[in-house]
Coordinates of N, CA and C in Angstrom, one line a residue:
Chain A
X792 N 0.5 36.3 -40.4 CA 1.3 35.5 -39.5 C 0.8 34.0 -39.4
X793 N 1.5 33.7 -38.7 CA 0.9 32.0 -38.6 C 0.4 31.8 -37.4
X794 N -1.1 31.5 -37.2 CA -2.0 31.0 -35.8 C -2.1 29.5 -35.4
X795 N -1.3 29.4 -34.1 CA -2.1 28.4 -33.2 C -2.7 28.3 -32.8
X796 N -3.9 27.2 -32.2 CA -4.6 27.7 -31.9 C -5.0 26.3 -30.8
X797 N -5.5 26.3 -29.8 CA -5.8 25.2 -28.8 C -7.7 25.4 -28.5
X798 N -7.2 24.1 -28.0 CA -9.1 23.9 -27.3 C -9.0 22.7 -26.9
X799 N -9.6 22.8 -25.3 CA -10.2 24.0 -24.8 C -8.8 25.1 -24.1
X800 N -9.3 26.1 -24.0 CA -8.6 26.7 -23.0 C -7.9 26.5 -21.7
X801 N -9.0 26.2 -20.8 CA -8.7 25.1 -19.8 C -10.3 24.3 -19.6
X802 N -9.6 23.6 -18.4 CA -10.9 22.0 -18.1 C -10.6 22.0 -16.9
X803 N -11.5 21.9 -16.3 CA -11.4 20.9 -15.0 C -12.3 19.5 -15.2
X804 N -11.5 18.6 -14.7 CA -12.2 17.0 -14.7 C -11.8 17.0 -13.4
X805 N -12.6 15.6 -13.8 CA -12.7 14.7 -11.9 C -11.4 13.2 -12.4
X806 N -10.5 13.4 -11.4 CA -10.2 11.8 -11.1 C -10.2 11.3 -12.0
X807 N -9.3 10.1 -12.7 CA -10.1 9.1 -13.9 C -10.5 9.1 -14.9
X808 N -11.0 10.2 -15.3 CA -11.4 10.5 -16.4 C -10.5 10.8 -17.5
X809 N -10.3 11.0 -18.8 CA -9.9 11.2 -19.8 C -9.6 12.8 -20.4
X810 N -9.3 13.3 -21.2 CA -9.0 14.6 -21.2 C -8.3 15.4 -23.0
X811 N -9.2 15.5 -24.0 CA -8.2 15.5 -25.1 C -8.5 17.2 -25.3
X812 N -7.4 17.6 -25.7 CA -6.5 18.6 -26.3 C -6.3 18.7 -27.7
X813 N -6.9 19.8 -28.5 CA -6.7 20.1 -29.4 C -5.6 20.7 -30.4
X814 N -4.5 20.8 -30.8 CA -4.0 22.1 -31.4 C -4.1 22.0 -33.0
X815 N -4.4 23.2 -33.0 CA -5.2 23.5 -34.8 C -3.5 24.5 -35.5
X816 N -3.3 24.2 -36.6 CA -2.6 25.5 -37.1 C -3.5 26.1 -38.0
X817 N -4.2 27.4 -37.8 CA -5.2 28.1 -38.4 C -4.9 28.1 -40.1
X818 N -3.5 29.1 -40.2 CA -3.2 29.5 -41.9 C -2.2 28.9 -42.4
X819 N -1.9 27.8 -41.6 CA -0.7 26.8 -42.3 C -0.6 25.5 -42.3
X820 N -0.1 24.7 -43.1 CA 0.0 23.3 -42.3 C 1.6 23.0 -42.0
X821 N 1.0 21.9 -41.0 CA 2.8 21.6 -40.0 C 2.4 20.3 -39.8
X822 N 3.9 19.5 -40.8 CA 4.5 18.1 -40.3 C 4.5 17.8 -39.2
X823 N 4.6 18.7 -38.6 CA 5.1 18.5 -36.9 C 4.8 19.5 -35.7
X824 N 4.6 18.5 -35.1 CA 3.4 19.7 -33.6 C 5.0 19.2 -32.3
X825 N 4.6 19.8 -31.6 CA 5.3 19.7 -30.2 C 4.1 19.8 -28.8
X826 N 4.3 18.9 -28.4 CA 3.5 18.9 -26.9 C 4.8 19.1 -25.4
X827 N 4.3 20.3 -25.0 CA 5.0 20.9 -23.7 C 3.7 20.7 -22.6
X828 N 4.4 20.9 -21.9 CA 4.0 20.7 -20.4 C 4.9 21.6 -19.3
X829 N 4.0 22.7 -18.6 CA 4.7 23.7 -18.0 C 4.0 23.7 -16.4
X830 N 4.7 23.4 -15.5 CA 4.3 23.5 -13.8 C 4.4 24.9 -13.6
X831 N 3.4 25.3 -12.6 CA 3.6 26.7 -12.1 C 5.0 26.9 -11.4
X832 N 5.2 28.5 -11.9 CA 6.4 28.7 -11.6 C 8.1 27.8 -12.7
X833 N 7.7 27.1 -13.4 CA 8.6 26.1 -13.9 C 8.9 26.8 -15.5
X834 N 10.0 25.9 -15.9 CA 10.0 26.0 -17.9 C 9.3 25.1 -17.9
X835 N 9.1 25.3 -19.6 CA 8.5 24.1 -20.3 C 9.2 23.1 -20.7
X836 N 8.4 21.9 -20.4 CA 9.3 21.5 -20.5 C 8.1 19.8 -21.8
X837 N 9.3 19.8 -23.0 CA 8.7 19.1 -24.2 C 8.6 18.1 -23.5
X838 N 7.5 17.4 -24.3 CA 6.4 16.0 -23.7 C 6.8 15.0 -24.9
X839 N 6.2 15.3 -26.2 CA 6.4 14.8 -27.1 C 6.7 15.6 -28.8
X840 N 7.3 14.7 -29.6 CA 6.9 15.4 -31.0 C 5.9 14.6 -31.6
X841 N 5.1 15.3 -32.2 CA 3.8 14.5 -33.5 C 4.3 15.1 -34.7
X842 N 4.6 13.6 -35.4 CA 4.7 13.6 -37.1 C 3.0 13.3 -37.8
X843 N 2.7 14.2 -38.9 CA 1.4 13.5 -39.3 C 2.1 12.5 -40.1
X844 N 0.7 11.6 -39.8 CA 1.0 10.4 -40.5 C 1.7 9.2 -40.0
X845 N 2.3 9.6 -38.4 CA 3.2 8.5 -37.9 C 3.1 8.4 -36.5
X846 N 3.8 7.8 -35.8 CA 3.2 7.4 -34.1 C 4.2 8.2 -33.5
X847 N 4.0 9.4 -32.7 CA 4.4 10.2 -31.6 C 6.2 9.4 -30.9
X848 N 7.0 10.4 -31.1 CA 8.4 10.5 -30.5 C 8.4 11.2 -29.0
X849 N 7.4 10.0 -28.0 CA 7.8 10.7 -26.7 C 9.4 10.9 -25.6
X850 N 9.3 12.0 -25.1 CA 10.4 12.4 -24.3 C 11.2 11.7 -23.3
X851 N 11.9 11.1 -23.0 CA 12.4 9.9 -21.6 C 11.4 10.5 -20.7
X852 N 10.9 9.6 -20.1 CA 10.3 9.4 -18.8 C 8.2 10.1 -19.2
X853 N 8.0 10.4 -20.3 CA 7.2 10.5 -20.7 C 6.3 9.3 -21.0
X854 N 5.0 8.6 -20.1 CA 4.5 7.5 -21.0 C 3.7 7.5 -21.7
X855 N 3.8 7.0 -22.5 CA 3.0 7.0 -23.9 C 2.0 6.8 -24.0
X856 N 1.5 6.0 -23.3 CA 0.2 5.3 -23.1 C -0.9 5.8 -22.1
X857 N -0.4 7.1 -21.6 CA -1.1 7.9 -20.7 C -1.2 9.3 -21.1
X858 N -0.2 9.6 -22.3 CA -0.4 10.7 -23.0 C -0.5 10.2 -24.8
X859 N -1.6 10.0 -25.2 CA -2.0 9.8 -26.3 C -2.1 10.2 -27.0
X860 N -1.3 11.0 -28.4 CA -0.8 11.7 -29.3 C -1.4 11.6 -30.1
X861 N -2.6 12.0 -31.5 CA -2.6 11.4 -32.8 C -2.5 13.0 -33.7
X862 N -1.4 12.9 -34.8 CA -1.8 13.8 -35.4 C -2.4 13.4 -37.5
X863 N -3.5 13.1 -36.9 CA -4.3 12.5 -37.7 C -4.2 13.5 -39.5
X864 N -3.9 14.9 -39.2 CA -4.3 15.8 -40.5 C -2.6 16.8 -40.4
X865 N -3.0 17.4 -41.7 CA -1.6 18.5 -41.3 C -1.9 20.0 -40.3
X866 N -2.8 20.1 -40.0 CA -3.5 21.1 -39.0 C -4.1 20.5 -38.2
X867 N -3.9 19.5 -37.2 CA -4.4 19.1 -36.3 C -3.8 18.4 -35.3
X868 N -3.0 18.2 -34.4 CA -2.6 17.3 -33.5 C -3.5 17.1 -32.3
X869 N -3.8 16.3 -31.4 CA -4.3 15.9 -30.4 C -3.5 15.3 -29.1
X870 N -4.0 15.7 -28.0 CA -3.1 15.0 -26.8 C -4.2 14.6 -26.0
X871 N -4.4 13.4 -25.7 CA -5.3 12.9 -24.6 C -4.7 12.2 -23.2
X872 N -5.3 13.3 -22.1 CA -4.5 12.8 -21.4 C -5.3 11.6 -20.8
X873 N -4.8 10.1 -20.4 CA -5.9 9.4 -19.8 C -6.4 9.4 -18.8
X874 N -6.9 8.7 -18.0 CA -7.0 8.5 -17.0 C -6.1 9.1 -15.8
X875 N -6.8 10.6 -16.2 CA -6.1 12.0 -15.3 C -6.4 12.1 -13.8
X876 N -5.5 12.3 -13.3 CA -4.9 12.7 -11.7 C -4.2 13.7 -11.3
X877 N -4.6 14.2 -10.4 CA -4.2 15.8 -9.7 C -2.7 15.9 -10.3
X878 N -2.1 15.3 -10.2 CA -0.3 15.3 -10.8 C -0.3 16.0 -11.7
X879 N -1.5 15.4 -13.0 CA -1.6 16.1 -14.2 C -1.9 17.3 -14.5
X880 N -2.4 17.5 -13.5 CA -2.7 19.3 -13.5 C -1.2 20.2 -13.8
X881 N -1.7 20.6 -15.4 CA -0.4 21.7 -15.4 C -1.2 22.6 -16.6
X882 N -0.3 22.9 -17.2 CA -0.2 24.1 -18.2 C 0.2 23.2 -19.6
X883 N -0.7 23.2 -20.7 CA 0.0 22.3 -21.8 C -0.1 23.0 -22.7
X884 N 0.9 23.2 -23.6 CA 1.3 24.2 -24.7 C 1.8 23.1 -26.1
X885 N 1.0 23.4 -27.1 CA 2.0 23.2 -27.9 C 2.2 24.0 -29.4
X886 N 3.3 23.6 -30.0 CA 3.2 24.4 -31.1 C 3.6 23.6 -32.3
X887 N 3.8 24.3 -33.6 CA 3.6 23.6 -34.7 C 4.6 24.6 -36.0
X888 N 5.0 23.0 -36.3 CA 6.1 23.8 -37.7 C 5.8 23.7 -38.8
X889 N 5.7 24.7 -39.6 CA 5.3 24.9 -40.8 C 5.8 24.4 -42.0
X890 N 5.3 23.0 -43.1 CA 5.8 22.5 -43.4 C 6.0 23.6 -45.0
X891 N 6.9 23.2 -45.5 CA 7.4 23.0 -46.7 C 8.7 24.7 -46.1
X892 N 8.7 24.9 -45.5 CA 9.7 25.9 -44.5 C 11.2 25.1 -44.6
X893 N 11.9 25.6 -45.5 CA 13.0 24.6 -45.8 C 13.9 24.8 -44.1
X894 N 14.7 24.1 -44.1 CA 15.9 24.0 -42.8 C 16.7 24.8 -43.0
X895 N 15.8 26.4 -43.1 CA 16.9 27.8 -43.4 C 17.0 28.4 -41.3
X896 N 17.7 29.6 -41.7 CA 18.4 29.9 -40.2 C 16.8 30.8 -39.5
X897 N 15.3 30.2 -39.9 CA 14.5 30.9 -39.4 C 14.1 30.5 -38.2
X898 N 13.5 31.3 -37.2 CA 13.9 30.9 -35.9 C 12.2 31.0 -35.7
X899 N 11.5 30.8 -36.5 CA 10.5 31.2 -36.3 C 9.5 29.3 -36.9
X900 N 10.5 28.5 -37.0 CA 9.7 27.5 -37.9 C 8.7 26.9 -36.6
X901 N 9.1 26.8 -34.9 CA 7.8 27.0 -34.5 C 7.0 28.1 -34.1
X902 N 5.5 27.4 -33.8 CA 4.5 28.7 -33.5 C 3.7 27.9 -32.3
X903 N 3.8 29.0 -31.3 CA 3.2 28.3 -30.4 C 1.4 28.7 -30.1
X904 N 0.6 27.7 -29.5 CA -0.8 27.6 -29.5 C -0.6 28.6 -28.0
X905 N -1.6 28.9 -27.5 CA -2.3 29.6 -26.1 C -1.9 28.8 -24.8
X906 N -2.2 27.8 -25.2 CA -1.8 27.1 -23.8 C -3.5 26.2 -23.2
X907 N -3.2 25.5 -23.0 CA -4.7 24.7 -22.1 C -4.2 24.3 -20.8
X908 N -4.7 24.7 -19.8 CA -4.3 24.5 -18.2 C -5.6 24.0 -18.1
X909 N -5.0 22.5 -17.5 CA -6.2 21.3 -17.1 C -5.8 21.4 -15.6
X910 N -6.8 21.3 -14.9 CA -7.2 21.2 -13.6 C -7.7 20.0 -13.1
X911 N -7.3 18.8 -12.6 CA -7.8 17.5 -11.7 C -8.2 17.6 -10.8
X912 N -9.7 17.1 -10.6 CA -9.9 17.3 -9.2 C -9.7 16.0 -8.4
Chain B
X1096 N 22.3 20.2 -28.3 CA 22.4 21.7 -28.0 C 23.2 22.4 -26.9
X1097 N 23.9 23.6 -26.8 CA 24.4 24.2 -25.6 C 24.0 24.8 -25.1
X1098 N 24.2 24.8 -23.2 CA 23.7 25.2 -22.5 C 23.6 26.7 -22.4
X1099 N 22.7 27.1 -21.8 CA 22.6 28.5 -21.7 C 22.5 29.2 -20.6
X1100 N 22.9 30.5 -19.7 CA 22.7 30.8 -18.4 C 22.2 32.0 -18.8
X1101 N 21.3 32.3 -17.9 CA 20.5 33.8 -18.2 C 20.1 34.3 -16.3
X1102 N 20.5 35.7 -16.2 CA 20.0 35.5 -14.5 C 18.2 35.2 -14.2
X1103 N 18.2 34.9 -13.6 CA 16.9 34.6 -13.1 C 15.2 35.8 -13.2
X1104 N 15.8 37.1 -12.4 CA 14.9 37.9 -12.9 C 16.0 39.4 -13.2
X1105 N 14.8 40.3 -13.9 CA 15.4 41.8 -13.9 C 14.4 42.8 -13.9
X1106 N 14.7 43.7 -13.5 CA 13.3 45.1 -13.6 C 13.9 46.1 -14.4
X1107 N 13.3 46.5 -14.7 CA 13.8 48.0 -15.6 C 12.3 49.3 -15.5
X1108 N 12.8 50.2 -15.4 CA 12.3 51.1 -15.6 C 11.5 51.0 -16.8
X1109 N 9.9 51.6 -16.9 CA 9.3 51.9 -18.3 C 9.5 52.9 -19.0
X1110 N 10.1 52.8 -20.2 CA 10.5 53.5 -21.4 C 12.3 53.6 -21.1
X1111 N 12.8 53.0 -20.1 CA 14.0 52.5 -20.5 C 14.7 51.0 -21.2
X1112 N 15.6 51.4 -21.3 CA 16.3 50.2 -22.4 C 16.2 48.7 -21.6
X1113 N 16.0 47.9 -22.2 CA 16.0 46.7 -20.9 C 17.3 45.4 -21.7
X1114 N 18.3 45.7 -21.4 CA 18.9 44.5 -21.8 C 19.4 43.1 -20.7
X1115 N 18.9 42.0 -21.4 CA 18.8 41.2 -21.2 C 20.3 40.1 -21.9
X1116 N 21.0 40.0 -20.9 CA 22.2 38.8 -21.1 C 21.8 37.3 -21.4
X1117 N 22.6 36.9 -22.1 CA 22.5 35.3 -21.9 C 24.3 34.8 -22.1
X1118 N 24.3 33.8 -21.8 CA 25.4 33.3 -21.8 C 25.8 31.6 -22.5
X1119 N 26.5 31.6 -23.5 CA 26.2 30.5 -24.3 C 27.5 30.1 -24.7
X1120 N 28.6 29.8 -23.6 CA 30.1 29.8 -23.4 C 30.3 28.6 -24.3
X1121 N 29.5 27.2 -24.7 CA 29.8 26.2 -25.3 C 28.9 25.8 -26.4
X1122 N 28.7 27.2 -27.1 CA 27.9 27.1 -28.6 C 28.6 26.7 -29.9
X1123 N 28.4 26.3 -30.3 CA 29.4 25.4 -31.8 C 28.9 26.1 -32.8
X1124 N 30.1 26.0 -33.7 CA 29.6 26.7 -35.3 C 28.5 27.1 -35.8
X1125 N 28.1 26.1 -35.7 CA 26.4 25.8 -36.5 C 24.8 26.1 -36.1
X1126 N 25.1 26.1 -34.4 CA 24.1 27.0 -33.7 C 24.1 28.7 -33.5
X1127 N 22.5 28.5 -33.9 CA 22.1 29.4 -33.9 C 21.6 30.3 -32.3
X1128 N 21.6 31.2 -32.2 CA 21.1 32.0 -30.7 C 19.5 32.5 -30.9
X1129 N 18.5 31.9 -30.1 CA 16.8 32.1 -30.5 C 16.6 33.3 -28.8
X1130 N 15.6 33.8 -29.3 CA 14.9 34.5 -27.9 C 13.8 34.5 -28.4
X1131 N 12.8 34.0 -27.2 CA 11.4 33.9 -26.7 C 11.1 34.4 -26.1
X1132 N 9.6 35.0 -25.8 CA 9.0 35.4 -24.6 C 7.9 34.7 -24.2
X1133 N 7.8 34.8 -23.0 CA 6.4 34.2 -22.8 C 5.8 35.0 -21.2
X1134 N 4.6 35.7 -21.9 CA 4.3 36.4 -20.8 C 2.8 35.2 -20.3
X1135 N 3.1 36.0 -18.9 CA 2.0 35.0 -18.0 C 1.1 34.5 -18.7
X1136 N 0.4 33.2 -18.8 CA -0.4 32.2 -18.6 C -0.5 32.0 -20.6
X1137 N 0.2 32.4 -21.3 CA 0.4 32.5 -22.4 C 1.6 31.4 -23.0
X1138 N 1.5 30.8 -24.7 CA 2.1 30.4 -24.8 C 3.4 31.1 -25.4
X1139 N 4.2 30.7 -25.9 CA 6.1 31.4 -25.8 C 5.6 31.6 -27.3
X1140 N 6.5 33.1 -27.5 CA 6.4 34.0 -28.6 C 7.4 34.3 -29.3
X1141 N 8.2 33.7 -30.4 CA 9.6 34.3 -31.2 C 9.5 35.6 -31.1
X1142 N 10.6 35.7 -30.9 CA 11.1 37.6 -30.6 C 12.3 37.5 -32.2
X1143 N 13.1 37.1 -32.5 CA 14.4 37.0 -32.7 C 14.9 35.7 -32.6
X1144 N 16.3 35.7 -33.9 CA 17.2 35.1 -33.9 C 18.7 35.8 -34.4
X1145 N 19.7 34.9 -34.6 CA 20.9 35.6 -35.2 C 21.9 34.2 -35.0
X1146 N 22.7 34.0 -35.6 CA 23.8 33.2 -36.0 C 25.3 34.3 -35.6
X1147 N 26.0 35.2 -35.8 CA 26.6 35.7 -35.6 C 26.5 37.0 -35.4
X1148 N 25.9 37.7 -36.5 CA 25.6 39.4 -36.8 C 25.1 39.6 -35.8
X1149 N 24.6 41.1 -35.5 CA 23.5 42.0 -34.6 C 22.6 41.7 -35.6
X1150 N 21.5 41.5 -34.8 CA 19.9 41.5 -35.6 C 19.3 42.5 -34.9
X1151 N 18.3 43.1 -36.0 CA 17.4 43.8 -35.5 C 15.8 43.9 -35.8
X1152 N 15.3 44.0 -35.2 CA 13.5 43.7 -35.8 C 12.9 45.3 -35.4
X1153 N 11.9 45.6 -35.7 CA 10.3 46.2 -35.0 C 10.2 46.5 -33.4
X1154 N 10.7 44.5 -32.6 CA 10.8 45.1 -31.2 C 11.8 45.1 -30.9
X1155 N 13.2 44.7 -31.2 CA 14.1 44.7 -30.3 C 15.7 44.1 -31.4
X1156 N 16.5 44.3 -30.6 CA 17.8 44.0 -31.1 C 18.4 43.1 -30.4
X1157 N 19.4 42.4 -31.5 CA 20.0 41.2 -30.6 C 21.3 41.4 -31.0
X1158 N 22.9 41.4 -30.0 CA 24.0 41.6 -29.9 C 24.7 40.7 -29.6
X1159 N 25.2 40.3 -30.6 CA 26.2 38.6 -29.9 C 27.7 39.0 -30.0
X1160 N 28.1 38.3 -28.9 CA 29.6 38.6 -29.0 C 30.8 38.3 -30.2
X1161 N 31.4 38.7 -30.2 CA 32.3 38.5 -31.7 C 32.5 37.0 -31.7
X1162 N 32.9 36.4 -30.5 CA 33.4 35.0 -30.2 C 32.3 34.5 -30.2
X1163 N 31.1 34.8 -30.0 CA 29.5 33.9 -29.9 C 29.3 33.3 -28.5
X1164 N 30.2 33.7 -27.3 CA 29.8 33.2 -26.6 C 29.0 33.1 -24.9
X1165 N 28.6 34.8 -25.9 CA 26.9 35.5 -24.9 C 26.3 36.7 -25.7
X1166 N 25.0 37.0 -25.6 CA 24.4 37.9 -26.4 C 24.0 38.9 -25.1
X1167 N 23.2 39.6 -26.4 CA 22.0 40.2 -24.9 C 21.0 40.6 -25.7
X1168 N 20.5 40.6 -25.4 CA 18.8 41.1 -26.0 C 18.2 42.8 -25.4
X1169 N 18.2 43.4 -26.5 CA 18.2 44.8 -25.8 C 16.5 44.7 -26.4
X1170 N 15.4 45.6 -25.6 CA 14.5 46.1 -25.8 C 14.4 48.1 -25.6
X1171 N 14.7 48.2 -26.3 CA 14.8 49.9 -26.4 C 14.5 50.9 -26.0
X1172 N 13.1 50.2 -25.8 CA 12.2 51.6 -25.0 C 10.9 50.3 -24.3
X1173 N 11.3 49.8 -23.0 CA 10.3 49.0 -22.7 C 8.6 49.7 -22.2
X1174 N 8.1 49.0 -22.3 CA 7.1 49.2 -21.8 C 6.1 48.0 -21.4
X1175 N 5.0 48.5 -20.1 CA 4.8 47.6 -19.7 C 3.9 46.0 -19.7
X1176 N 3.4 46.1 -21.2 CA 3.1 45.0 -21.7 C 5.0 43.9 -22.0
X1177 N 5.4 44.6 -22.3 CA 7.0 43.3 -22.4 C 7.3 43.0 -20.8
X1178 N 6.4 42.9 -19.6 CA 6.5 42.2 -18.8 C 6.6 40.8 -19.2
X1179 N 7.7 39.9 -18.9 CA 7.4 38.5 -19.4 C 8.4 37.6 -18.8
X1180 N 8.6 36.3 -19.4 CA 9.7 35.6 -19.1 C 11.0 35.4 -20.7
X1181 N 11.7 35.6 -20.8 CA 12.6 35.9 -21.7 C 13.1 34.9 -22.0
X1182 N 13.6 33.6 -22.9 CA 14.2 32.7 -22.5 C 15.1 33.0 -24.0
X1183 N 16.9 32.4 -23.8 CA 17.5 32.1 -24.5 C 17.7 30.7 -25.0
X1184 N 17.7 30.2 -25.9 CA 18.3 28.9 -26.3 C 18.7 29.3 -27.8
X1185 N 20.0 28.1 -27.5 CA 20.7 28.1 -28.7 C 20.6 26.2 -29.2
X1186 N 20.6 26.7 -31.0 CA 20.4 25.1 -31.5 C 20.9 25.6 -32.6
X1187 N 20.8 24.2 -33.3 CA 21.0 24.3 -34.7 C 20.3 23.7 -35.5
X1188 N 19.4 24.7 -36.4 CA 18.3 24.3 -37.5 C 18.6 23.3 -38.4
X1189 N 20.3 23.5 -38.8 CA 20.3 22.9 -40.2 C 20.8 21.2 -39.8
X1190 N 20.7 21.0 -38.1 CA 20.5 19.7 -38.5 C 19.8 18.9 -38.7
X1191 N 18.1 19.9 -38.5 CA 17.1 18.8 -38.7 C 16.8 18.8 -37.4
X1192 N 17.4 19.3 -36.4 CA 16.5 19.3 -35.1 C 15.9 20.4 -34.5
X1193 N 14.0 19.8 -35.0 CA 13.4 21.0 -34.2 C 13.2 21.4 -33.2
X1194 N 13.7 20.5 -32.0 CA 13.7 20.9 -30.8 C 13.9 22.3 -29.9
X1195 N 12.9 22.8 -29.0 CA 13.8 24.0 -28.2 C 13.5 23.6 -26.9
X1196 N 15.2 23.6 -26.8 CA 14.9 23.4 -25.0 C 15.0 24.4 -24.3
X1197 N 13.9 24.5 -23.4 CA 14.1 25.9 -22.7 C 14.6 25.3 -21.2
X1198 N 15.3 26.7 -21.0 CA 15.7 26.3 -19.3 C 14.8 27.4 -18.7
X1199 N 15.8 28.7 -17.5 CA 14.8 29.1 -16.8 C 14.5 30.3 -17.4
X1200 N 15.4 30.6 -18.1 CA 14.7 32.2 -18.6 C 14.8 33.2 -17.5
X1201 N 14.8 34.7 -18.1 CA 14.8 35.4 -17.1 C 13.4 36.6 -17.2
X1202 N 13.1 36.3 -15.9 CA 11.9 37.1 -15.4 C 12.4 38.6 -15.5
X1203 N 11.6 39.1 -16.9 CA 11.5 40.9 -16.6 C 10.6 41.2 -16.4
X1204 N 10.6 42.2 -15.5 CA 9.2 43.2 -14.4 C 9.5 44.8 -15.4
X1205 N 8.7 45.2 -15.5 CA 8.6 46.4 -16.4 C 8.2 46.9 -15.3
X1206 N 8.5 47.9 -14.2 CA 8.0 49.2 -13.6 C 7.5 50.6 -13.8
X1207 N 6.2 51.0 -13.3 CA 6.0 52.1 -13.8 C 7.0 53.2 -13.5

């Protein structure tokens, strides 16, 4: 099968501080990652897409410069959250599509990571 | 993409059938019908897809209407690890958009 895989699991930080997010695809590589963001009780709801190789396609009302994207490799995206505030506290998920997976009727081209729930204090 | 309505929650007895409706009244040609799950604190898991036919997998079967414009998601013999949130969305792959939008999904409770 194909593994996602995040880190850390969860965090708690203080106030202010910074916050990066890992998602790995273990046995495949993927063009493209998706960053979700899920409130208790809520759907997910997409943050941004990461292309390797190119600057993050964030969501309306998403800002970019508070959620810092890089997906530097084809198994790697990153999300840093900045200078994090209790607001931020949620559930962040993301997943990743497996490249050379032509645009057939598979419903499976993403795979989602575990989830990392950050906690602000 | 078209919207999709799914009721909110459902229970079912363990080791009965658990089918799961969705409704997807304004789906176009080209979209396809996905179901997800995502059980608590976890991230969302492909169950299935289908374009028009019945599909069937290992866990579950999927029944779309002749017209395409609601399915249901049957689980056969539940049990209580398929406690989860179920979500339907419908898109379409072959235009290049990987997007899935999820809305609320419906909450299944598996009962002993």
């Amino acid at each position: 099968g194909a593994v996602v895989s995040q880190h850390p699991s969860w965090v708690i930080c203080k106030s202010g501080t910074s916050v990066k997010i890992e998602c790995r695809s273990l046995d495949f590589q993927a063009t493209t990652m998706f960053w979700y963001r899920q409130f208790p009780k809520q759907s997910l709801m997409l943050m941004a897409t990461s292309n390797e190789g190119s600057k993050a396609t964030y969501e309306q009302g998403v800002e970019k410069d508070k959620f810092l994207i890089n997906h530097a490799s084809l198994t790697l995206s990153t999300l840093t959250v900045t200078s994090a505030h209790p607001e931020d506290s949620s559930f962040y998920i993301c997943s990743a599509r497996r490249s050379g997976l032509g645009l057939s009727s598979w419903g499976e081209t993403q795979y989602f990571g575990p989830g990392t729930r950050l906690l602000v204090l | 993409d078209a919207k999709t309505t799914q009721p909110p929650s459902m229970d079912c007895a363990e080791g009965r059938a658990a089918n799961l409706p969705c409704n997807h009244s304004t789906i176009s040609g080209n979209e396809y019908v996905y179901w997800y799950r995502q059980i608590h604190s976890q991230g969302p898991q492909y169950i299935i897809h289908g374009l028009k036919n019945n599909e069937t997998n290992e866990m579950v079967s999927l029944i779309i209407t002749e017209d395409r414009k609601s399915s249901t998601l049957i689980l056969p013999h539940a049990t209580l690890r398929d406690t989860a949130v179920y979500y339907c969305i419908v898109r379409a792959p072959l235009l290049g958009n990987e997007k899935l939008t999820f809305g609320t999904g419906t909450r299944l409770t598996i009962i002993p």
